[in-house]
Short mmCIF file of C-alpha atoms in Angstrom, two decimals:
data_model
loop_
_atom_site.label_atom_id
_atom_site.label_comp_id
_atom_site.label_asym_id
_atom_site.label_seq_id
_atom_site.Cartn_x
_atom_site.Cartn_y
_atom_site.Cartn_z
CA UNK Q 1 -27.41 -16.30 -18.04
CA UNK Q 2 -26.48 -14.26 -15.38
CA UNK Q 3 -23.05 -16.25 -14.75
CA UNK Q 4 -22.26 -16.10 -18.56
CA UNK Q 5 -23.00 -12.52 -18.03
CA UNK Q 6 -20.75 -11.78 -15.38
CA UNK Q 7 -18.09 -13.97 -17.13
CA UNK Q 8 -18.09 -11.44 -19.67
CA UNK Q 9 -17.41 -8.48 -17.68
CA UNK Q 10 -14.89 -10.33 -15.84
CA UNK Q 11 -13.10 -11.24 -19.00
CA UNK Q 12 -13.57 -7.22 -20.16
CA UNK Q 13 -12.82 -5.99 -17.35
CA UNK Q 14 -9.42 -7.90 -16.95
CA UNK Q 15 -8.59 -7.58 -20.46
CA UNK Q 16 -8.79 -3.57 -20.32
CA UNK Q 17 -6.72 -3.77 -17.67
CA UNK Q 18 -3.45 -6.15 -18.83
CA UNK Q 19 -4.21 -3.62 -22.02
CA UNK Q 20 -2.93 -0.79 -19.81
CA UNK Q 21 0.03 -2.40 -18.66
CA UNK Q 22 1.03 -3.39 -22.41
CA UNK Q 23 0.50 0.05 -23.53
CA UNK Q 24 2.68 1.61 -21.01
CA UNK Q 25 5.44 -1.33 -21.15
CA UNK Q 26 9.02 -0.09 -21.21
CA UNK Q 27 9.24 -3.01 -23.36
CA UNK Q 28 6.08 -4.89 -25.39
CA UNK Q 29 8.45 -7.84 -27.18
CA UNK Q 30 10.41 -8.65 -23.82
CA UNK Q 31 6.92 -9.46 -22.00
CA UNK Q 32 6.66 -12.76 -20.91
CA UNK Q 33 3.36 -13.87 -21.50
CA UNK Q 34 3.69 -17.02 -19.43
CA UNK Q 35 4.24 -15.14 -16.30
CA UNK Q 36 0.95 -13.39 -17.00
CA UNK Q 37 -1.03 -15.86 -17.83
CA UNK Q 38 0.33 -17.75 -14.59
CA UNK Q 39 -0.27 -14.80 -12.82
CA UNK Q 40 -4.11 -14.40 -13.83
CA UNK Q 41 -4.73 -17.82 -12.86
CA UNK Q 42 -3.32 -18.24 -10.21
CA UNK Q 43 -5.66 -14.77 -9.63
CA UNK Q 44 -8.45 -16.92 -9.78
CA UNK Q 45 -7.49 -19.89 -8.72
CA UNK Q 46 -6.89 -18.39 -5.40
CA UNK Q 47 -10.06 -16.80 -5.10
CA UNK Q 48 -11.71 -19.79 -5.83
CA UNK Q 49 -9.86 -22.15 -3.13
CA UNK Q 50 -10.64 -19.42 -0.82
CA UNK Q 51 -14.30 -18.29 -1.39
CA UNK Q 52 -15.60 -21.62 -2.66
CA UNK Q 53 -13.78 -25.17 -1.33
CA UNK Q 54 -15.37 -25.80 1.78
CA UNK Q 55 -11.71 -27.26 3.47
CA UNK Q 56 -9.76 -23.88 2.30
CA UNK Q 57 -12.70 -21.84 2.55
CA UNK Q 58 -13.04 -22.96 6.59
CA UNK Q 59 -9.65 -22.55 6.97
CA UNK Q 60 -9.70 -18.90 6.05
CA UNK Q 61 -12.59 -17.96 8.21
CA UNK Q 62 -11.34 -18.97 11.01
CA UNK Q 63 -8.11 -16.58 10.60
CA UNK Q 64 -10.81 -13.91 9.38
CA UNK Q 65 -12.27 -14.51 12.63
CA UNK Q 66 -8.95 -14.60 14.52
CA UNK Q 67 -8.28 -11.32 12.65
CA UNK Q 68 -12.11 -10.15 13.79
CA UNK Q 69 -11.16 -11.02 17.68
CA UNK Q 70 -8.53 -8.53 17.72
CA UNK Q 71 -10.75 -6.13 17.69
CA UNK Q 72 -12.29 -7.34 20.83
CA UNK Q 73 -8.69 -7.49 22.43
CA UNK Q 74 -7.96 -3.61 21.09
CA UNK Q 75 -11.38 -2.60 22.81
CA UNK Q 76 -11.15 -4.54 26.70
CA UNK Q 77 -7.49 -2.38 26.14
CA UNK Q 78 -9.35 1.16 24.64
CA UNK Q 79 -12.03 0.49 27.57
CA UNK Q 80 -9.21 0.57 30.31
CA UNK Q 81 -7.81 4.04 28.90
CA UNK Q 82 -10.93 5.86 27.45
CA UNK Q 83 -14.14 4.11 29.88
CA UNK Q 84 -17.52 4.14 28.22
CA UNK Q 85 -16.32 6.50 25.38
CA UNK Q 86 -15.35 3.52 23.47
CA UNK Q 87 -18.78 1.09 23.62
CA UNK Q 88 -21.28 3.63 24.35
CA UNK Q 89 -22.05 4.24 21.25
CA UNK Q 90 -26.02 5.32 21.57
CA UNK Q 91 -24.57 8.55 23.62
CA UNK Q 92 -20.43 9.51 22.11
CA UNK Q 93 -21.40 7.59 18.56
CA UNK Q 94 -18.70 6.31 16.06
CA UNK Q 95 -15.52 8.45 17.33
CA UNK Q 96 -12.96 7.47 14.41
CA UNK Q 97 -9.89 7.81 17.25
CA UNK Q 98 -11.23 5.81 19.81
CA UNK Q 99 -12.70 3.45 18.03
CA UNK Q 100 -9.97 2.87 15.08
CA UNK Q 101 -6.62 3.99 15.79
CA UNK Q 102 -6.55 2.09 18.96
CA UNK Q 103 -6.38 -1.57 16.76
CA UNK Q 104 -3.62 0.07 14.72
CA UNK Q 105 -1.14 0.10 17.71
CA UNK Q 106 -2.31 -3.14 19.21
CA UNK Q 107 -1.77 -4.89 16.06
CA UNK Q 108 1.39 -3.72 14.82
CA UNK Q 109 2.85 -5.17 18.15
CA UNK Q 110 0.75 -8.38 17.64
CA UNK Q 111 2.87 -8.69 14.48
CA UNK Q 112 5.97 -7.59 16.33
CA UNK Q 113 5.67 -10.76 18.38
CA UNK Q 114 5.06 -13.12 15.70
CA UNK Q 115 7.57 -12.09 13.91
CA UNK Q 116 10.01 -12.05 16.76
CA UNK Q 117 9.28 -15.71 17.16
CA UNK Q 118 9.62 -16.80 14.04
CA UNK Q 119 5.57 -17.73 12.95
CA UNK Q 120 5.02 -14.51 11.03
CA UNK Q 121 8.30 -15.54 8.61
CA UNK Q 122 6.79 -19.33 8.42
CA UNK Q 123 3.52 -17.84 6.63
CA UNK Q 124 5.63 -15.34 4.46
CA UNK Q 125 7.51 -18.43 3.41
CA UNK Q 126 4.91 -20.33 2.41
CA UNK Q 127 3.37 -17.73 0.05
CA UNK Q 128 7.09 -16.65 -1.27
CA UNK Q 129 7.85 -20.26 -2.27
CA UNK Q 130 4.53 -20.41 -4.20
CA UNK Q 131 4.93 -17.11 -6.09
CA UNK Q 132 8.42 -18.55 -6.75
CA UNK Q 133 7.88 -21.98 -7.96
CA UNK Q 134 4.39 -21.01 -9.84
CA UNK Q 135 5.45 -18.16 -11.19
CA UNK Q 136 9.51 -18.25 -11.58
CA UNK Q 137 10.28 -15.48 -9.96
CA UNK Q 138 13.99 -14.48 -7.93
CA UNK Q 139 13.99 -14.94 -4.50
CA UNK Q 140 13.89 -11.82 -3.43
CA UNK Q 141 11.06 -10.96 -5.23
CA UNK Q 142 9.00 -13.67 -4.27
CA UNK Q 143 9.86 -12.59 -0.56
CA UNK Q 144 8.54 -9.12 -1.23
CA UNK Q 145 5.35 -9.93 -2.75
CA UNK Q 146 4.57 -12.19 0.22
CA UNK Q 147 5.80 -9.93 2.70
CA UNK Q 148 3.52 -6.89 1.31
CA UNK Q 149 0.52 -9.39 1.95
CA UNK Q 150 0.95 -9.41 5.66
CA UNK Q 151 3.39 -6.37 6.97
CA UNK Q 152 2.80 -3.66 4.05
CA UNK Q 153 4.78 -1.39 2.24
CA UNK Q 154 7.36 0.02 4.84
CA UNK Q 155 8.47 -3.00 6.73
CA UNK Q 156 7.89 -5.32 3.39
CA UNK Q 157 11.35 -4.14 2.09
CA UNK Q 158 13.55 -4.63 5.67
CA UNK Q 159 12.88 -8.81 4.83
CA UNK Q 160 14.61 -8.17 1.55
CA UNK Q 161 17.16 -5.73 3.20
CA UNK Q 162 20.59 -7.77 1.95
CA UNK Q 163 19.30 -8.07 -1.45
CA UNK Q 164 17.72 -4.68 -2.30
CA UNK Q 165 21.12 -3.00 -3.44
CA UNK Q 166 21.70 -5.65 -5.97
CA UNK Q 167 18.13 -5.83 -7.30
CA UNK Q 168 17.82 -4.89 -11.12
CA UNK Q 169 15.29 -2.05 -12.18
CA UNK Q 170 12.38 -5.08 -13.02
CA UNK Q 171 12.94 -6.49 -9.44
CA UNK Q 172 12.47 -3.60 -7.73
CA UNK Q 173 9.12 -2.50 -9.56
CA UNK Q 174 7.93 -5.83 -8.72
CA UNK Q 175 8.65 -4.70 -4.54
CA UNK Q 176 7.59 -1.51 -5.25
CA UNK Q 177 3.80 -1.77 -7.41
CA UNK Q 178 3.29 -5.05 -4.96
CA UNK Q 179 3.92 -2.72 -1.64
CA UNK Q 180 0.92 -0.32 -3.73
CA UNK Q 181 -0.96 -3.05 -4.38
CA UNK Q 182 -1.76 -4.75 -0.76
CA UNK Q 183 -2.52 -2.94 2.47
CA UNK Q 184 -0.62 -4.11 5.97
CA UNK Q 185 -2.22 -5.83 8.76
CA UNK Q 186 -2.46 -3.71 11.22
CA UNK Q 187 -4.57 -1.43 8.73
CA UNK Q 188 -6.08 -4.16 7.45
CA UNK Q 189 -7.74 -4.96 10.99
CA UNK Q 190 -8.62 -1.25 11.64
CA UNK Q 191 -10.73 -1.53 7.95
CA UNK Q 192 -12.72 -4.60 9.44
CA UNK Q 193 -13.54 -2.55 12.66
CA UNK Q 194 -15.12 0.87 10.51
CA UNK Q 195 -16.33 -1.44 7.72
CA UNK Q 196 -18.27 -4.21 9.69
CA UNK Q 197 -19.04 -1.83 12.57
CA UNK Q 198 -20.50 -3.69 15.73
CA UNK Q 199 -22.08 -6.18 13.75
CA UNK Q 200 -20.12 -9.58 14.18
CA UNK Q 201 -21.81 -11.01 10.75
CA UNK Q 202 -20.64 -7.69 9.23
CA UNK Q 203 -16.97 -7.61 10.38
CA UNK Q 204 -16.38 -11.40 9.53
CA UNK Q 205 -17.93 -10.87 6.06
CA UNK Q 206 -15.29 -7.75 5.75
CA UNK Q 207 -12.20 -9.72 7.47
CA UNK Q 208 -12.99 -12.63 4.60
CA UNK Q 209 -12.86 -10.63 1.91
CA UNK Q 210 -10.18 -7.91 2.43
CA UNK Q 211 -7.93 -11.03 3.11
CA UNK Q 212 -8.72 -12.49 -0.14
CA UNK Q 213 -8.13 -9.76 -1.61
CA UNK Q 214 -4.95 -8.83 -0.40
CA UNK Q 215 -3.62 -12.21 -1.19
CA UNK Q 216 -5.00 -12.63 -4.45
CA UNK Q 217 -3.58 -8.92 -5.18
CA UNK Q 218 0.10 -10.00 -5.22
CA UNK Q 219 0.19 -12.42 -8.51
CA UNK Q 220 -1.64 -9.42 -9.94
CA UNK Q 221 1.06 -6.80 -9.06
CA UNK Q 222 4.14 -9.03 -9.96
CA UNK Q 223 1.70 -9.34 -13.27
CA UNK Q 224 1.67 -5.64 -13.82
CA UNK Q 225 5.50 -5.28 -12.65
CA UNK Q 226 6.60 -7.64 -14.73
CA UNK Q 227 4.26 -6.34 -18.02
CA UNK Q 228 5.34 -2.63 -17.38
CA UNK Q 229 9.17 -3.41 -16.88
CA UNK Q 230 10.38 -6.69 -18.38
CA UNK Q 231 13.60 -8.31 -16.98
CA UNK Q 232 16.38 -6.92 -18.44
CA UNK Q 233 18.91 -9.61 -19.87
CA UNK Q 234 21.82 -7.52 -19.73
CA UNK Q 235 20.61 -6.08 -16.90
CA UNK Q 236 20.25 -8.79 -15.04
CA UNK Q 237 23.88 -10.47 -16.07
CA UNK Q 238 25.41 -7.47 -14.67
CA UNK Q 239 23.88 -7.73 -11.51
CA UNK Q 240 24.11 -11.71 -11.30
CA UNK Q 241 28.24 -10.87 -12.65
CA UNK Q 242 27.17 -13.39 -15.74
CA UNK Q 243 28.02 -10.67 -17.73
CA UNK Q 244 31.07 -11.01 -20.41
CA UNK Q 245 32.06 -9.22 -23.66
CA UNK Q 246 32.62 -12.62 -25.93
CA UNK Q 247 28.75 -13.16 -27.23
CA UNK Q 248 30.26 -17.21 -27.74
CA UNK Q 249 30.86 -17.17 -24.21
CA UNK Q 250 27.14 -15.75 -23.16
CA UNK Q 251 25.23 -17.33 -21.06
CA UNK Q 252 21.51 -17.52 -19.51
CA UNK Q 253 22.01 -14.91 -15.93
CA UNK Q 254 21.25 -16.89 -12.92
CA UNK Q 255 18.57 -15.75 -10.59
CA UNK Q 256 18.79 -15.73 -7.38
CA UNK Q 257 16.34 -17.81 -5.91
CA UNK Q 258 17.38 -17.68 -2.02
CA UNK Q 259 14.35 -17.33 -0.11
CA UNK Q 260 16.09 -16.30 2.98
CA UNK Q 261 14.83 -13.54 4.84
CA UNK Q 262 16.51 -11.21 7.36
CA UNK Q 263 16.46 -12.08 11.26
CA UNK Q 264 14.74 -9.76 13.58
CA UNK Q 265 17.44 -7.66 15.54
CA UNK Q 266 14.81 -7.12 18.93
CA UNK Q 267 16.94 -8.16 22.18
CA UNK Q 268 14.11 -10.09 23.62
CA UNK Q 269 9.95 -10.42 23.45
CA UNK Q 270 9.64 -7.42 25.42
CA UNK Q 271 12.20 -5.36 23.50
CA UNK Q 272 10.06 -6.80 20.30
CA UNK Q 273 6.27 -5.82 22.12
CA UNK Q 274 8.27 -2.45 22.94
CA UNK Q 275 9.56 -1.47 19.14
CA UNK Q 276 5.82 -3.14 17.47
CA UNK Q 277 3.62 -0.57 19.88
CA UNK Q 278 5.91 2.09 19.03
CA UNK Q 279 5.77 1.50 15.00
CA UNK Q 280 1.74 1.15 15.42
CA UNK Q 281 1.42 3.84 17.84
CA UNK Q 282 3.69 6.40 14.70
CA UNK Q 283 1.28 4.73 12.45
CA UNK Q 284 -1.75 5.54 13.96
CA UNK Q 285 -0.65 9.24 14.99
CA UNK Q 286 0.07 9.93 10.90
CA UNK Q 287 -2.92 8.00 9.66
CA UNK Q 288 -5.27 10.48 12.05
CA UNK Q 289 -3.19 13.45 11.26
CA UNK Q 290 -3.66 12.99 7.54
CA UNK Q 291 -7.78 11.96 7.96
CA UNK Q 292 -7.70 15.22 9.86
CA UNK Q 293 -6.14 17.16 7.21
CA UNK Q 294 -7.56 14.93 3.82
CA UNK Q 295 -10.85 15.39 5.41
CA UNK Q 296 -10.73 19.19 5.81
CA UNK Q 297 -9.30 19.67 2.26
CA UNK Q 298 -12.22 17.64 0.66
CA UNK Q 299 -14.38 19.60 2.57
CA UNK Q 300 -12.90 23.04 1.51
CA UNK Q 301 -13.16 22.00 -2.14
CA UNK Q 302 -16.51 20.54 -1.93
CA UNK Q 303 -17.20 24.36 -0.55
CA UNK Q 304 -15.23 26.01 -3.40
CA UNK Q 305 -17.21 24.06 -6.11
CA UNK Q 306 -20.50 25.25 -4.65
CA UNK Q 307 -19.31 28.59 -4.02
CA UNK Q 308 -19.19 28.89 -0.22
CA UNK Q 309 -17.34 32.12 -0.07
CA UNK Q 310 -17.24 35.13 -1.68
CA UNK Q 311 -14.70 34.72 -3.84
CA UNK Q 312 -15.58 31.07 -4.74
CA UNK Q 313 -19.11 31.73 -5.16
CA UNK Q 314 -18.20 34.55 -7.90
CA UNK Q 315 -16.30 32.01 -9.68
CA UNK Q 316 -18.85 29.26 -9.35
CA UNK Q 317 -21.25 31.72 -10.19
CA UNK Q 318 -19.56 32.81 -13.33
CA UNK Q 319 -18.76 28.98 -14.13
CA UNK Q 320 -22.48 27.99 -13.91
CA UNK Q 321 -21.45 25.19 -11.03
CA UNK Q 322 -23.84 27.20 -8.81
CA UNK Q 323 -27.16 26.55 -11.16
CA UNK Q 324 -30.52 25.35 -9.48
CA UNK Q 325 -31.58 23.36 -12.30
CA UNK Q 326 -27.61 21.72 -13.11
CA UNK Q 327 -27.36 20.59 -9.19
CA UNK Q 328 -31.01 19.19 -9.38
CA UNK Q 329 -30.27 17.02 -12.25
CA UNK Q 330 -27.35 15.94 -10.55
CA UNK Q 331 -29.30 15.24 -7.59
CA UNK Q 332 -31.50 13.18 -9.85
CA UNK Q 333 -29.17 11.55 -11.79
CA UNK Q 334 -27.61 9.89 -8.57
CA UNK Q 335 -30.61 9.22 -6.23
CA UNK Q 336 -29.74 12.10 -4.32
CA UNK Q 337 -26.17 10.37 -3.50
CA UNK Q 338 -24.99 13.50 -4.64
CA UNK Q 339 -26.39 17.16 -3.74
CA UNK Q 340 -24.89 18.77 -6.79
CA UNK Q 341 -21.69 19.65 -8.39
CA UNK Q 342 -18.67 19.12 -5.85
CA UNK Q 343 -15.33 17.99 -5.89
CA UNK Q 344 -16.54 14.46 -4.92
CA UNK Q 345 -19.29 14.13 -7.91
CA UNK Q 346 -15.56 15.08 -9.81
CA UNK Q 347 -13.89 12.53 -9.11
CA UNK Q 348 -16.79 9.80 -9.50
CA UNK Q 349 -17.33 11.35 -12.91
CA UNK Q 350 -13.72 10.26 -13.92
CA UNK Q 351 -13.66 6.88 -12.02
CA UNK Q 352 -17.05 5.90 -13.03
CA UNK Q 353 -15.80 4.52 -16.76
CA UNK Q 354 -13.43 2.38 -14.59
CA UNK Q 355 -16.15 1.31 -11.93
CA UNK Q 356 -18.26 -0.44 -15.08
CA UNK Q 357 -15.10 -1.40 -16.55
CA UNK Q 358 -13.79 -3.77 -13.54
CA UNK Q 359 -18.00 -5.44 -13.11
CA UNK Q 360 -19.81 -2.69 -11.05
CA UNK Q 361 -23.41 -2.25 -11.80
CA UNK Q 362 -24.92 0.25 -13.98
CA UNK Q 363 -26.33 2.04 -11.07
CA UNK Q 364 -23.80 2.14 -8.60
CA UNK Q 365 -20.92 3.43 -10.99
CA UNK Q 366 -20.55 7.56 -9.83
CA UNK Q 367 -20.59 6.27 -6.28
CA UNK Q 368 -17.95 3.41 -6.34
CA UNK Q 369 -16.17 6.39 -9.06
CA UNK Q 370 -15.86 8.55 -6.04
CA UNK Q 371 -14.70 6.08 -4.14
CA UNK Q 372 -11.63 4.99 -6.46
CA UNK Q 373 -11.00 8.20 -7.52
CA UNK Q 374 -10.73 8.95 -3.38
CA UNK Q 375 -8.20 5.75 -2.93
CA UNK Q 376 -5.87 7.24 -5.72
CA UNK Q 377 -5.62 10.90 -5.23
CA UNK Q 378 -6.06 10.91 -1.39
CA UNK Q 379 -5.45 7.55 -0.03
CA UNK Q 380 -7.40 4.20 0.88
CA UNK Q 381 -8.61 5.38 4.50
CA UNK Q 382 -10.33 8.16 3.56
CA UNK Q 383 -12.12 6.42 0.63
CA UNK Q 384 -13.05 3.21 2.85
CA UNK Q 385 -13.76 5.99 5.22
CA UNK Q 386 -16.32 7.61 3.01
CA UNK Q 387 -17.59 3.67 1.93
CA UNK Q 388 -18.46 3.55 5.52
CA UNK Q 389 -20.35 6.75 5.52
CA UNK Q 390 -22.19 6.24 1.96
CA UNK Q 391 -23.40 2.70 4.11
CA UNK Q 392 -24.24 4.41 7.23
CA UNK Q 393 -26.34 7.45 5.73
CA UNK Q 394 -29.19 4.36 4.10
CA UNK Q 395 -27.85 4.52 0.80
CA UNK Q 396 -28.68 1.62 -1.04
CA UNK Q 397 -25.93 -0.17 -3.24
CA UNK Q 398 -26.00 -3.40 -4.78
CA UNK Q 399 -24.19 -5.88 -2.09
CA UNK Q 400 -21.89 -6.99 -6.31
CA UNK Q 401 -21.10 -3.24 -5.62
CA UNK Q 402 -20.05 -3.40 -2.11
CA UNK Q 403 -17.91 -6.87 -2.60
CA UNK Q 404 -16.45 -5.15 -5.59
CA UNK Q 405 -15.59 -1.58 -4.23
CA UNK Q 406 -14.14 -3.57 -0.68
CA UNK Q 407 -11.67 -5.23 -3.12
CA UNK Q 408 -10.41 -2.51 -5.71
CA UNK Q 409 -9.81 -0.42 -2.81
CA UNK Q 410 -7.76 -2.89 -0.90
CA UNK Q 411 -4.38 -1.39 -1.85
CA UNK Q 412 -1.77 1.18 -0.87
CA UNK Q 413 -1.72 2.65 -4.75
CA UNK Q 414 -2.23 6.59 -4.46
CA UNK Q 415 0.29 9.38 -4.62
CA UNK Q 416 1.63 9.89 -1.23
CA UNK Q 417 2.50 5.96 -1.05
CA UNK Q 418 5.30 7.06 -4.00
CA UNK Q 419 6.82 9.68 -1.61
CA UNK Q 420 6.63 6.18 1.42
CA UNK Q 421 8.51 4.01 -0.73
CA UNK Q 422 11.24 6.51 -2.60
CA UNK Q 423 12.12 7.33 1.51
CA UNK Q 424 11.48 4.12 3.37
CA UNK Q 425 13.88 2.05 1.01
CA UNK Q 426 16.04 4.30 -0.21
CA UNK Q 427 17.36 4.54 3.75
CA UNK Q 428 18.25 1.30 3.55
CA UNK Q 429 19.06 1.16 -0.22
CA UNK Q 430 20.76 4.58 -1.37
CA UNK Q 431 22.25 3.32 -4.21
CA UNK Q 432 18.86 2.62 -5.47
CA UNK Q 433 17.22 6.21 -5.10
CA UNK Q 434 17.64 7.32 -8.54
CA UNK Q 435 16.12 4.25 -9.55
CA UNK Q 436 13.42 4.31 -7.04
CA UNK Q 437 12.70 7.70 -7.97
CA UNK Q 438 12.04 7.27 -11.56
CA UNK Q 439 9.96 4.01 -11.35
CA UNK Q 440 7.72 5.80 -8.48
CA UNK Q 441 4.98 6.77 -11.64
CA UNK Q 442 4.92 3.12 -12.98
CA UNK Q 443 4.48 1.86 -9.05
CA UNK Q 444 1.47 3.63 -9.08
CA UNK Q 445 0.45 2.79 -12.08
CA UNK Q 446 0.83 -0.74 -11.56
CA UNK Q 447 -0.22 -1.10 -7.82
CA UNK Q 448 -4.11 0.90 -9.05
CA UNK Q 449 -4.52 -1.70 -12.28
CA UNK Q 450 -3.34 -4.42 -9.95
CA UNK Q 451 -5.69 -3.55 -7.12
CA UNK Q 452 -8.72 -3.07 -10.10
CA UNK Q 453 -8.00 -6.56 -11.18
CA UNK Q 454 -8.32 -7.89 -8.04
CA UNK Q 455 -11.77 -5.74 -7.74
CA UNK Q 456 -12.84 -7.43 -11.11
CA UNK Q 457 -12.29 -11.01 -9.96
CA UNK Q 458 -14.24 -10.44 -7.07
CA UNK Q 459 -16.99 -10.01 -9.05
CA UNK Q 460 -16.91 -12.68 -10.41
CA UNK Q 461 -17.65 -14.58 -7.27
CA UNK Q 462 -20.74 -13.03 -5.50
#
């Protein structure tokens, strides 16, 4: 009963969301309902060879635990620099910069190195040439979507450098919503470290599953890509030169289905360790820079709604958000997961339609709200951030909850990621900007319903 049960809210939950993507199509009859359908199974299919065949399912947790032993590697190197700081944690406890930002810049020159010698383009090869044979994408495309898996959304679009300027509107969509709808690796190992904290069981569980999800998130971004903006015909034949103004003489446009990627330009291994520490070591100044700043900001307007100055407390008092009885139902309402009326219990009173919707329980749905509404407006580190605080603080969520909130929120898909990918490709694609610019909506659009598919698969499978 219970499986039938959860069937059903798998089936609902992926149906509302392929209904979004048809109602906001630039283009309903040119839809090609193969690819979808392709695309959702293959969804699942995944999952399944991953999560449930014991010779797959071993497979992947022993690169989950490769990916887990990084961490070790990041802290005998955080140890050398910052002494007991780093694994005292009964005196200093969890310091975010120390303990965090520190596997960002190891990592991103871990990747530096396999990608300088050629292993890193091996994997992305392997999943490009299944997303292009299962699902019949161009080459490009399928390079993209494989590359997002593993690098993310700013170096994803450098292994599709030669093709980007010829790419039609549909093709880039398909890079764009698939660079929303993954996370890269050297984020994707930091999550693992906050999320599992210094429990080995924990961290493996986390390093399983936010790899599944990530790869089982890129069929369901070229899905939403390819629902939102159909291929162009005409489009395409222009781009392809198939074009011609005799309609006798018309013919299907070729794709191109090259799935050759471009070289790494490092001078050496230690020119390649060099540029890697100093991408991760950018990426980790700008990721705690904006926690710094994101942080404060929620903050401040969790103060504003609860009227922690003068002038805010008028207004809150004249707005009622202040009243004793109003916060204490609140309070109620959610366990006490929520004080009262704040910025936060905002946002999980939008995203709480769209927690039930994608298979979260009843209970649960204002606090994995908050959390989705977090991941969109803000970004995914803060709202994994605040997962890891909602866990620390004893509050008790369903572990269907947990599995489900670990994998909607494995994505890039929130505002500021639209300002990442206009910049970061049109620098190396400026004939593309105004295109870039005006699909940057639809991106996001695509990479969130993408990321809550992925969220309502896994729920299928706890």
């Amino acid at each position: 009963m219970d499986f039938l049960y959860d069937l059903f809210r798998t089936a609902l939950g992926m149906s509302v969301m392929l209904a979004v993507c048809y109602a906001f199509s630039a283009n309903r009859r040119a839809i090609d309902w193969k690819l979808v359908g392709i695309g959702v199974a293959m969804q699942f299919v995944l999952a399944v060879l991953i999560l449930k065949v014991n010779g797959v399912s071993v497979i992947f947790d022993y690169i989950a635990a490769g990916f887990r032993k990084t961490l070790e590697f990041t802290a005998a190197g955080s140890e050398f620099l910052f002494g007991n700081i780093v694994n005292d944690l009964d005196s200093f406890g969890y310091i975010f910069a120390f303990q965090v930002l520190p596997t960002i810049v190891f990592f991103s020159a871990l990747s530096a190195i396999l990608y300088y010698l050629g292993i890193l383009q091996k994997v992305v090869f392997g999943l490009a040439w299944l997303l292009s044979k299962g699902m019949g994408l161009s080459g490009p495309e399928s390079l993209a979507a494989a590359a997002n898996v593993f690098i993310g959304q700013t170096e994803a679009p450098l292994v599709v450098k030669p093709y980007l300027e010829r790419m039609t509107r549909s093709e880039l969509l398909c890079v764009m919503v698939g660079g929303m709808a993954t996370i890269a690796g050297s984020v994707f190992v930091s999550y693992i470290g906050f999320l599992g904290g210094v429990d080995e069981a924990s961290q493996q569980f986390f390093a399983r599953h936010l790899l599944t999800a990530s790869i089982i998130s890129a069929p369901a971004a070229i899905v939403c890509a390819k629902m939102l903006l159909p291929e162009d015909r005409l489009e395409l034949a222009e781009v392809t030169g198939s074009a011609t103004d005799d309609p006798h003489e018309a013919k299907q446009p070729e794709r191109d289905q090259r799935l050759e990627m471009a070289a790494d330009d490092s001078n050496n291994l230690l020119d390649a360790i060099s540029r890697g520490t100093g991408d991760g070591l950018r990426l980790a100044i700008n990721v705690g820079a904006m926690l710094l700043v994101f942080t404060a900001l929620i903050y401040m307007l969790n103060v504003f709604f609860v009227g922690g100055t003068d002038l805010a407390n008028d207004l809150a008092v004249y707005l009622g958000l202040t009243d004793a009885n109003w916060n204490a139902a609140i309070a109620a309402s959610t366990d006490g997961r929520f004080e009262g009326f704040s910025f936060t219990y905002l946002l999980a009173l939008v995203f709480a339609p769209v927690a039930w919707v994608i298979g979260v329980p009843l209970q649960d749905i204002t606090v994995v709200g908050q959390l989705l509404g977090l991941k969109t407006v803000i970004n995914e580190f803060v709202a994994y951030d605040t997962f890891r605080t909602v866990q620390a603080s004893g509050a008790t969520l369903d572990p269907k909850s947990v599995l489900i909130a670990a994998y909607a929120l494995c994505g890039f898909a929130n505002f500021a990621s639209i300002g990442i990918q206009v910049g970061g490709i049109s620098a190396i694609a400026p004939g593309q900007r105004k295109n870039l610019t005006e699909l940057g909506m639809i991106a996001l659009l695509g990479g969130t319903v993408a990321c809550l598919m992925t969220g309502t698969v896994a729920g299928m499978f706890y």
